[in-house]
mmCIF file of C-alpha atoms and ligand atoms in Angstrom:
data_model
loop_
_atom_site.group_PDB
_atom_site.id
_atom_site.type_symbol
_atom_site.label_atom_id
_atom_site.label_comp_id
_atom_site.label_asym_id
_atom_site.label_seq_id
_atom_site.Cartn_x
_atom_site.Cartn_y
_atom_site.Cartn_z
ATOM 1 C CA MET A 5 0.000 0.000 0.000
ATOM 2 C CA SER A 6 1.287 3.456 -0.843
ATOM 3 C CA ILE A 7 1.716 6.090 1.860
ATOM 4 C CA PRO A 8 -1.133 8.627 1.620
ATOM 5 C CA LEU A 9 -0.244 12.185 0.650
ATOM 6 C CA ASN A 10 -0.169 14.668 3.489
ATOM 7 C CA ALA A 11 -2.707 17.000 1.892
ATOM 8 C CA ASP A 12 -4.158 20.037 3.679
ATOM 9 C CA MET A 13 -7.018 21.569 1.709
ATOM 10 C CA HIS A 14 -8.027 24.505 3.934
ATOM 11 C CA CYS A 15 -6.088 27.223 5.772
ATOM 12 C CA HIS A 16 -5.900 30.982 6.230
ATOM 13 C CA SER A 17 -3.354 33.795 5.989
ATOM 14 C CA THR A 18 -3.272 37.485 6.980
ATOM 15 C CA VAL A 19 -5.125 38.150 3.730
ATOM 16 C CA SER A 20 -8.274 37.152 5.667
ATOM 17 C CA ASP A 21 -8.280 36.256 9.378
ATOM 18 C CA GLY A 22 -5.094 34.185 9.702
ATOM 19 C CA LEU A 23 -2.047 35.297 11.686
ATOM 20 C CA LEU A 24 0.726 34.407 9.195
ATOM 21 C CA ALA A 25 1.477 35.927 5.789
ATOM 22 C CA PRO A 26 0.743 33.643 2.808
ATOM 23 C CA ALA A 27 4.423 32.723 2.302
ATOM 24 C CA GLU A 28 4.793 31.973 6.036
ATOM 25 C CA VAL A 29 1.780 29.648 5.918
ATOM 26 C CA VAL A 30 3.388 27.777 3.031
ATOM 27 C CA ARG A 31 6.756 27.504 4.790
ATOM 28 C CA ARG A 32 5.101 26.228 7.959
ATOM 29 C CA ALA A 33 3.095 23.653 5.980
ATOM 30 C CA HIS A 34 6.289 22.452 4.297
ATOM 31 C CA ALA A 35 8.094 22.225 7.651
ATOM 32 C CA ASN A 36 5.144 20.170 8.968
ATOM 33 C CA GLY A 37 5.510 17.663 6.124
ATOM 34 C CA VAL A 38 2.565 18.782 3.962
ATOM 35 C CA ASP A 39 2.911 17.567 0.335
ATOM 36 C CA LEU A 40 -0.094 19.327 -1.178
ATOM 37 C CA LEU A 41 -1.562 22.583 0.164
ATOM 38 C CA ALA A 42 -4.550 24.791 -0.657
ATOM 39 C CA LEU A 43 -4.700 28.332 0.755
ATOM 40 C CA THR A 44 -8.380 29.186 1.280
ATOM 41 C CA ASP A 45 -8.760 32.705 2.666
ATOM 42 C CA HIS A 46 -12.300 33.909 3.380
ATOM 43 C CA ASP A 47 -13.885 35.501 0.275
ATOM 44 C CA GLU A 48 -10.487 36.710 -0.993
ATOM 45 C CA LEU A 49 -7.941 35.535 -3.582
ATOM 46 C CA GLY A 50 -5.252 38.116 -2.772
ATOM 47 C CA GLY A 51 -2.775 35.729 -1.092
ATOM 48 C CA LEU A 52 -2.587 33.128 -3.838
ATOM 49 C CA ILE A 53 0.234 34.592 -5.938
ATOM 50 C CA GLU A 54 2.565 34.997 -2.952
ATOM 51 C CA ALA A 55 1.654 31.545 -1.625
ATOM 52 C CA ARG A 56 2.215 29.842 -4.970
ATOM 53 C CA GLN A 57 5.605 31.499 -5.397
ATOM 54 C CA ALA A 58 6.658 30.329 -1.933
ATOM 55 C CA ALA A 59 5.367 26.819 -2.657
ATOM 56 C CA ASP A 60 7.214 26.666 -6.007
ATOM 57 C CA ALA A 61 10.452 27.699 -4.289
ATOM 58 C CA LEU A 62 10.081 24.768 -1.861
ATOM 59 C CA GLY A 63 8.792 22.218 -4.372
ATOM 60 C CA LEU A 64 5.491 21.986 -2.464
ATOM 61 C CA ARG A 65 2.447 21.293 -4.621
ATOM 62 C CA PHE A 66 -0.089 24.114 -4.338
ATOM 63 C CA ILE A 67 -3.801 24.495 -5.153
ATOM 64 C CA ASP A 68 -5.536 27.865 -5.553
ATOM 65 C CA GLY A 69 -8.466 28.058 -3.146
ATOM 66 C CA VAL A 70 -10.954 30.319 -1.405
ATOM 67 C CA GLU A 71 -13.541 29.805 1.370
ATOM 68 C CA ILE A 72 -16.829 31.456 0.415
ATOM 69 C CA SER A 73 -19.327 32.674 3.044
ATOM 70 C CA VAL A 74 -22.854 31.499 2.168
ATOM 71 C CA SER A 75 -26.235 32.084 3.817
ATOM 72 C CA TRP A 76 -28.386 28.994 3.653
ATOM 73 C CA GLY A 77 -31.878 28.196 4.920
ATOM 74 C CA ASP A 78 -33.088 30.083 7.957
ATOM 75 C CA ASP A 79 -30.032 32.206 8.887
ATOM 76 C CA THR A 80 -27.410 29.456 8.778
ATOM 77 C CA THR A 81 -23.964 30.527 7.602
ATOM 78 C CA VAL A 82 -22.300 27.735 5.635
ATOM 79 C CA HIS A 83 -18.750 27.926 4.302
ATOM 80 C CA ILE A 84 -17.962 26.486 0.872
ATOM 81 C CA VAL A 85 -14.315 25.841 0.050
ATOM 82 C CA ALA A 86 -13.433 26.202 -3.625
ATOM 83 C CA LEU A 87 -10.380 24.286 -4.839
ATOM 84 C CA GLY A 88 -8.515 24.582 -8.123
ATOM 85 C CA ILE A 89 -10.251 27.766 -9.226
ATOM 86 C CA ASP A 90 -8.795 30.132 -11.823
ATOM 87 C CA PRO A 91 -8.055 33.196 -9.651
ATOM 88 C CA ASN A 92 -8.402 35.500 -12.663
ATOM 89 C CA GLU A 93 -11.927 34.431 -13.608
ATOM 90 C CA PRO A 94 -13.976 37.687 -13.681
ATOM 91 C CA ARG A 95 -17.325 36.435 -12.333
ATOM 92 C CA LEU A 96 -15.667 34.722 -9.380
ATOM 93 C CA LYS A 97 -13.652 37.859 -8.607
ATOM 94 C CA GLN A 98 -16.736 40.051 -8.888
ATOM 95 C CA GLY A 99 -18.830 37.678 -6.773
ATOM 96 C CA LEU A 100 -16.242 37.630 -3.999
ATOM 97 C CA ALA A 101 -16.006 41.437 -4.070
ATOM 98 C CA GLN A 102 -19.778 41.536 -3.598
ATOM 99 C CA VAL A 103 -19.594 39.158 -0.622
ATOM 100 C CA ARG A 104 -16.829 41.232 0.983
ATOM 101 C CA SER A 105 -18.671 44.497 0.486
ATOM 102 C CA GLY A 106 -21.078 43.833 3.376
ATOM 103 C CA ARG A 107 -18.412 43.263 6.013
ATOM 104 C CA ASP A 108 -17.638 46.856 6.943
ATOM 105 C CA ALA A 109 -21.260 47.843 7.665
ATOM 106 C CA ARG A 110 -21.773 44.614 9.594
ATOM 107 C CA ALA A 111 -18.705 45.392 11.699
ATOM 108 C CA VAL A 112 -20.104 48.837 12.549
ATOM 109 C CA ARG A 113 -23.349 47.201 13.762
ATOM 110 C CA MET A 114 -21.448 44.560 15.719
ATOM 111 C CA ALA A 115 -19.416 47.277 17.445
ATOM 112 C CA ALA A 116 -22.588 49.197 18.367
ATOM 113 C CA GLU A 117 -24.074 46.083 19.957
ATOM 114 C CA LEU A 118 -20.855 45.311 21.810
ATOM 115 C CA ASP A 119 -20.690 48.922 23.004
ATOM 116 C CA ALA A 120 -24.148 48.508 24.550
ATOM 117 C CA VAL A 121 -22.863 45.582 26.659
ATOM 118 C CA GLY A 122 -19.768 47.454 27.800
ATOM 119 C CA ILE A 123 -17.145 46.581 25.185
ATOM 120 C CA HIS A 124 -16.048 49.905 23.783
ATOM 121 C CA GLY A 125 -13.972 50.799 20.744
ATOM 122 C CA ALA A 126 -14.457 47.398 19.111
ATOM 123 C CA TYR A 127 -14.755 48.642 15.517
ATOM 124 C CA GLU A 128 -11.437 50.512 15.632
ATOM 125 C CA GLY A 129 -9.968 47.677 17.687
ATOM 126 C CA ALA A 130 -10.986 44.948 15.227
ATOM 127 C CA LEU A 131 -9.759 47.056 12.307
ATOM 128 C CA ARG A 132 -6.298 47.254 13.865
ATOM 129 C CA TYR A 133 -6.160 43.451 13.578
ATOM 130 C CA ALA A 134 -7.837 43.226 10.169
ATOM 131 C CA GLY A 135 -5.957 45.961 8.364
ATOM 132 C CA ASN A 136 -8.633 46.091 5.664
ATOM 133 C CA PRO A 137 -12.276 47.033 6.477
ATOM 134 C CA ALA A 138 -13.483 44.854 3.580
ATOM 135 C CA LEU A 139 -12.133 41.776 5.382
ATOM 136 C CA VAL A 140 -12.932 42.563 9.009
ATOM 137 C CA SER A 141 -14.297 39.402 10.597
ATOM 138 C CA ARG A 142 -15.461 38.080 13.931
ATOM 139 C CA ALA A 143 -11.969 36.619 14.370
ATOM 140 C CA HIS A 144 -10.553 40.178 14.458
ATOM 141 C CA PHE A 145 -13.192 41.268 16.996
ATOM 142 C CA ALA A 146 -12.292 38.200 19.059
ATOM 143 C CA ARG A 147 -8.608 39.180 19.113
ATOM 144 C CA TYR A 148 -9.450 42.721 20.188
ATOM 145 C CA ILE A 149 -11.829 41.571 22.963
ATOM 146 C CA HIS A 150 -9.334 38.972 24.183
ATOM 147 C CA ALA A 151 -6.634 41.651 24.316
ATOM 148 C CA GLN A 152 -8.849 43.583 26.778
ATOM 149 C CA GLY A 153 -8.113 40.785 29.264
ATOM 150 C CA LEU A 154 -11.720 39.629 29.409
ATOM 151 C CA THR A 155 -11.250 35.973 28.416
ATOM 152 C CA ARG A 156 -8.705 33.182 28.904
ATOM 153 C CA ASP A 157 -8.315 32.662 25.141
ATOM 154 C CA VAL A 158 -9.515 33.986 21.792
ATOM 155 C CA LYS A 159 -11.985 31.115 21.226
ATOM 156 C CA SER A 160 -13.841 31.855 24.487
ATOM 157 C CA VAL A 161 -14.791 35.291 23.143
ATOM 158 C CA PHE A 162 -17.163 33.555 20.710
ATOM 159 C CA ASP A 163 -18.993 31.728 23.511
ATOM 160 C CA THR A 164 -19.742 34.951 25.384
ATOM 161 C CA TRP A 165 -20.041 37.641 22.724
ATOM 162 C CA LEU A 166 -19.815 36.618 19.093
ATOM 163 C CA ALA A 167 -21.584 33.287 18.454
ATOM 164 C CA LYS A 168 -25.119 33.247 17.090
ATOM 165 C CA GLY A 169 -27.508 34.410 19.840
ATOM 166 C CA LYS A 170 -24.807 36.393 21.719
ATOM 167 C CA PRO A 171 -24.827 40.216 22.018
ATOM 168 C CA GLY A 172 -22.266 40.973 19.278
ATOM 169 C CA TYR A 173 -23.760 38.589 16.701
ATOM 170 C CA VAL A 174 -25.377 40.393 13.772
ATOM 171 C CA PRO A 175 -27.278 38.312 11.194
ATOM 172 C CA HIS A 176 -25.883 38.868 7.725
ATOM 173 C CA SER A 177 -26.691 37.948 4.124
ATOM 174 C CA TRP A 178 -23.698 36.375 2.413
ATOM 175 C CA ALA A 179 -23.820 34.722 -1.046
ATOM 176 C CA THR A 180 -26.519 32.147 -1.801
ATOM 177 C CA LEU A 181 -25.438 28.524 -2.243
ATOM 178 C CA THR A 182 -26.428 28.718 -5.922
ATOM 179 C CA GLU A 183 -24.329 31.847 -6.491
ATOM 180 C CA ALA A 184 -21.265 30.403 -4.778
ATOM 181 C CA LEU A 185 -21.461 27.119 -6.696
ATOM 182 C CA GLY A 186 -21.974 29.033 -9.953
ATOM 183 C CA TRP A 187 -18.853 31.145 -9.366
ATOM 184 C CA ILE A 188 -16.772 28.114 -8.377
ATOM 185 C CA HIS A 189 -17.801 25.959 -11.322
ATOM 186 C CA GLY A 190 -17.516 28.916 -13.727
ATOM 187 C CA ALA A 191 -13.903 29.294 -12.575
ATOM 188 C CA GLY A 192 -13.157 25.607 -13.150
ATOM 189 C CA GLY A 193 -13.077 24.716 -9.450
ATOM 190 C CA VAL A 194 -14.334 21.944 -7.216
ATOM 191 C CA ALA A 195 -16.749 22.826 -4.376
ATOM 192 C CA VAL A 196 -16.334 21.387 -0.869
ATOM 193 C CA ILE A 197 -18.568 21.899 2.177
ATOM 194 C CA ALA A 198 -16.258 23.196 4.910
ATOM 195 C CA HIS A 199 -16.447 21.770 8.460
ATOM 196 C CA PRO A 200 -20.015 20.399 8.140
ATOM 197 C CA GLY A 201 -19.968 19.390 11.813
ATOM 198 C CA ARG A 202 -19.848 23.044 12.864
ATOM 199 C CA TYR A 203 -23.328 23.927 11.605
ATOM 200 C CA ARG A 204 -26.099 23.491 14.116
ATOM 201 C CA LEU A 205 -28.295 21.404 11.805
ATOM 202 C CA ASN A 206 -30.317 18.340 12.722
ATOM 203 C CA GLY A 207 -30.088 15.177 10.588
ATOM 204 C CA MET A 208 -32.951 16.213 8.338
ATOM 205 C CA GLU A 209 -31.536 19.696 7.730
ATOM 206 C CA MET A 210 -28.043 18.280 7.101
ATOM 207 C CA ARG A 211 -29.431 15.874 4.495
ATOM 208 C CA ARG A 212 -31.277 18.763 2.847
ATOM 209 C CA LEU A 213 -28.058 20.830 2.694
ATOM 210 C CA LEU A 214 -26.041 17.897 1.327
ATOM 211 C CA GLY A 215 -28.795 17.084 -1.189
ATOM 212 C CA GLU A 216 -29.033 20.658 -2.523
ATOM 213 C CA PHE A 217 -25.247 20.903 -2.685
ATOM 214 C CA SER A 218 -25.020 17.629 -4.615
ATOM 215 C CA GLU A 219 -27.842 18.513 -7.031
ATOM 216 C CA GLN A 220 -26.085 21.778 -7.872
ATOM 217 C CA GLY A 221 -22.812 20.052 -8.684
ATOM 218 C CA GLY A 222 -21.024 20.198 -5.319
ATOM 219 C CA SER A 223 -18.367 17.481 -5.162
ATOM 220 C CA ALA A 224 -16.938 16.988 -1.708
ATOM 221 C CA ILE A 225 -17.243 17.500 2.033
ATOM 222 C CA GLU A 226 -14.606 17.925 4.699
ATOM 223 C CA VAL A 227 -14.548 14.651 6.609
ATOM 224 C CA LEU A 228 -11.408 15.527 8.544
ATOM 225 C CA SER A 229 -11.436 19.106 9.786
ATOM 226 C CA GLY A 230 -9.614 20.831 12.604
ATOM 227 C CA ALA A 231 -13.105 21.775 13.779
ATOM 228 C CA HIS A 232 -14.363 18.148 13.941
ATOM 229 C CA SER A 233 -14.249 15.716 16.838
ATOM 230 C CA PRO A 234 -13.281 12.106 15.997
ATOM 231 C CA GLU A 235 -16.984 11.202 16.273
ATOM 232 C CA GLN A 236 -17.886 13.955 13.758
ATOM 233 C CA ALA A 237 -15.191 12.654 11.398
ATOM 234 C CA ARG A 238 -16.880 9.222 11.505
ATOM 235 C CA GLU A 239 -20.318 10.816 11.026
ATOM 236 C CA PHE A 240 -19.228 12.765 7.939
ATOM 237 C CA ALA A 241 -17.399 9.758 6.520
ATOM 238 C CA ARG A 242 -20.816 8.032 6.605
ATOM 239 C CA TYR A 243 -22.506 11.006 4.882
ATOM 240 C CA CYS A 244 -19.712 10.958 2.306
ATOM 241 C CA ARG A 245 -20.498 7.329 1.424
ATOM 242 C CA GLU A 246 -24.264 7.910 1.467
ATOM 243 C CA PHE A 247 -24.106 10.859 -0.964
ATOM 244 C CA GLY A 248 -21.154 9.661 -3.029
ATOM 245 C CA PHE A 249 -19.037 12.710 -2.223
ATOM 246 C CA LEU A 250 -15.279 12.992 -2.466
ATOM 247 C CA ALA A 251 -13.640 13.486 0.935
ATOM 248 C CA SER A 252 -11.458 16.371 2.065
ATOM 249 C CA ARG A 253 -8.820 16.685 4.793
ATOM 250 C CA ALA A 254 -8.505 20.186 6.193
ATOM 251 C CA SER A 255 -6.778 21.797 9.165
ATOM 252 C CA ASP A 256 -8.583 25.162 8.853
ATOM 253 C CA PHE A 257 -5.383 26.537 10.394
ATOM 254 C CA HIS A 258 -5.540 30.248 11.316
ATOM 255 C CA GLY A 259 -2.342 30.649 13.323
ATOM 256 C CA PRO A 260 -0.156 29.280 16.103
ATOM 257 C CA GLY A 261 -2.076 29.263 19.380
ATOM 258 C CA GLU A 262 -5.446 30.008 17.775
ATOM 259 C CA SER A 263 -6.241 26.827 15.931
ATOM 260 C CA TRP A 264 -7.528 23.402 16.869
ATOM 261 C CA ILE A 265 -4.820 21.727 14.840
ATOM 262 C CA ASP A 266 -1.616 22.707 13.011
ATOM 263 C CA LEU A 267 -1.115 22.511 9.235
ATOM 264 C CA GLY A 268 -1.114 18.914 7.971
ATOM 265 C CA ARG A 269 -1.513 17.371 11.446
ATOM 266 C CA MET A 270 -4.779 15.485 10.835
ATOM 267 C CA PRO A 271 -5.116 11.692 10.684
ATOM 268 C CA ALA A 272 -5.426 9.919 7.320
ATOM 269 C CA LEU A 273 -8.811 9.670 5.588
ATOM 270 C CA PRO A 274 -10.596 6.309 5.865
ATOM 271 C CA ASP A 275 -9.251 3.989 3.132
ATOM 272 C CA ASP A 276 -12.547 3.551 1.272
ATOM 273 C CA LEU A 277 -13.121 7.291 0.659
ATOM 274 C CA ILE A 278 -11.851 9.011 -2.481
ATOM 275 C CA PRO A 279 -9.771 12.108 -1.625
ATOM 276 C CA VAL A 280 -10.900 15.315 -3.329
ATOM 277 C CA TRP A 281 -7.288 16.008 -4.360
ATOM 278 C CA GLN A 282 -7.441 13.097 -6.807
ATOM 279 C CA ARG A 283 -8.918 15.776 -9.083
ATOM 280 C CA PHE A 284 -5.617 17.659 -8.998
ATOM 281 C CA ILE A 285 -2.807 15.100 -9.001
HETATM 282 P P1 LIG B 80 -17.088 35.889 10.128
HETATM 283 O O1 LIG B 80 -16.809 35.426 8.729
HETATM 284 O O2 LIG B 80 -16.787 37.345 10.332
HETATM 285 O O3 LIG B 80 -18.456 35.505 10.629
HETATM 286 O O4 LIG B 80 -16.026 35.171 11.076
HETATM 287 C C1 LIG B 80 -15.966 33.794 11.099
HETATM 288 C C2 LIG B 80 -14.594 33.375 11.611
HETATM 289 O O5 LIG B 80 -14.551 33.449 13.013
HETATM 290 C C3 LIG B 80 -14.323 31.907 11.282
HETATM 291 O O6 LIG B 80 -13.747 31.777 10.008
HETATM 292 C C4 LIG B 80 -13.342 31.537 12.364
HETATM 293 O O7 LIG B 80 -12.067 32.004 12.006
HETATM 294 C C5 LIG B 80 -13.832 32.355 13.543
HETATM 295 N N1 LIG B 80 -14.760 31.590 14.407
HETATM 296 C C6 LIG B 80 -16.100 31.443 14.255
HETATM 297 N N2 LIG B 80 -16.623 30.733 15.278
HETATM 298 C C7 LIG B 80 -15.594 30.417 16.088
HETATM 299 C C8 LIG B 80 -15.458 29.713 17.314
HETATM 300 N N3 LIG B 80 -16.518 29.178 17.932
HETATM 301 N N4 LIG B 80 -14.226 29.600 17.854
HETATM 302 C C9 LIG B 80 -13.152 30.156 17.261
HETATM 303 N N5 LIG B 80 -13.204 30.833 16.111
HETATM 304 C C10 LIG B 80 -14.395 30.968 15.527
HETATM 305 MN MN1 LIG B 81 -11.694 32.236 9.828
HETATM 306 MN MN1 LIG B 82 -15.034 28.295 7.896
HETATM 307 MN MN1 LIG B 83 -11.673 28.351 7.302
#
């Protein structure tokens, strides 16, 4: 039996809400033994050229990716990872610009709500971490709030202030599933449902999401994700078989100290599943 590739199909750089520059992400992946890497910043392609150059210099195989924010059903945010897209495809670029355009106004509303519960200066604070108002995300708010000394770690900020139902959570309309899949397929890419175990969907709702995704040409789901427990990995391996999806393996790495798992440090996929990267190698 051949040794499986150490493929990591999902991670972030400073171009969205990661802590390392694109080239640093690539160098860290290489040092961790990753053979095949996709950089998948949120709604943004701006790190791909730098990352690819760094990967070429190291002889690390690289896939152009992006993680698209989608609103699905009754106010559920679902993330769709696009792999192997042409980063110059105009409709994809325009679609992503449209998705990004709502972030600044959302951040202003989030800051107003946080202000009302005693967390002041959060808009300016989050922007200091984000750099770019078009990319300001809850992760940047979380870093600012954590830096106020209010929580033991950055993740805990979500439980108290930023998760759905908490004071700083503002509902938002991202792309529709149909739009995101249209942009991805139009740019020659493969669509993957990111961290399906993170969505608070019951079995019936999950099957509806997976069914719609499949009918519209979606190809794969993340079975192994930094955000999944071992039990969730087994659950999504079963869904993968049931729907005939390809399987992905994804750290969702954001930075040292802030992520569940480091680049490339996930177990191997179950033997019977077909890895999504078979499309690229
Ligand atoms: P946004 O796109 O602005 O809603 O921000 C979403 C980002 O916040 C995700 O991509 C993660 O980086 C981070 N995030 C969301 N929920 C959590 C959580 N429970 N713990 C840690 N980070 C989270
Ligand atoms: Mn993120
Ligand atoms: Mn995500
Ligand atoms: Mn991600």
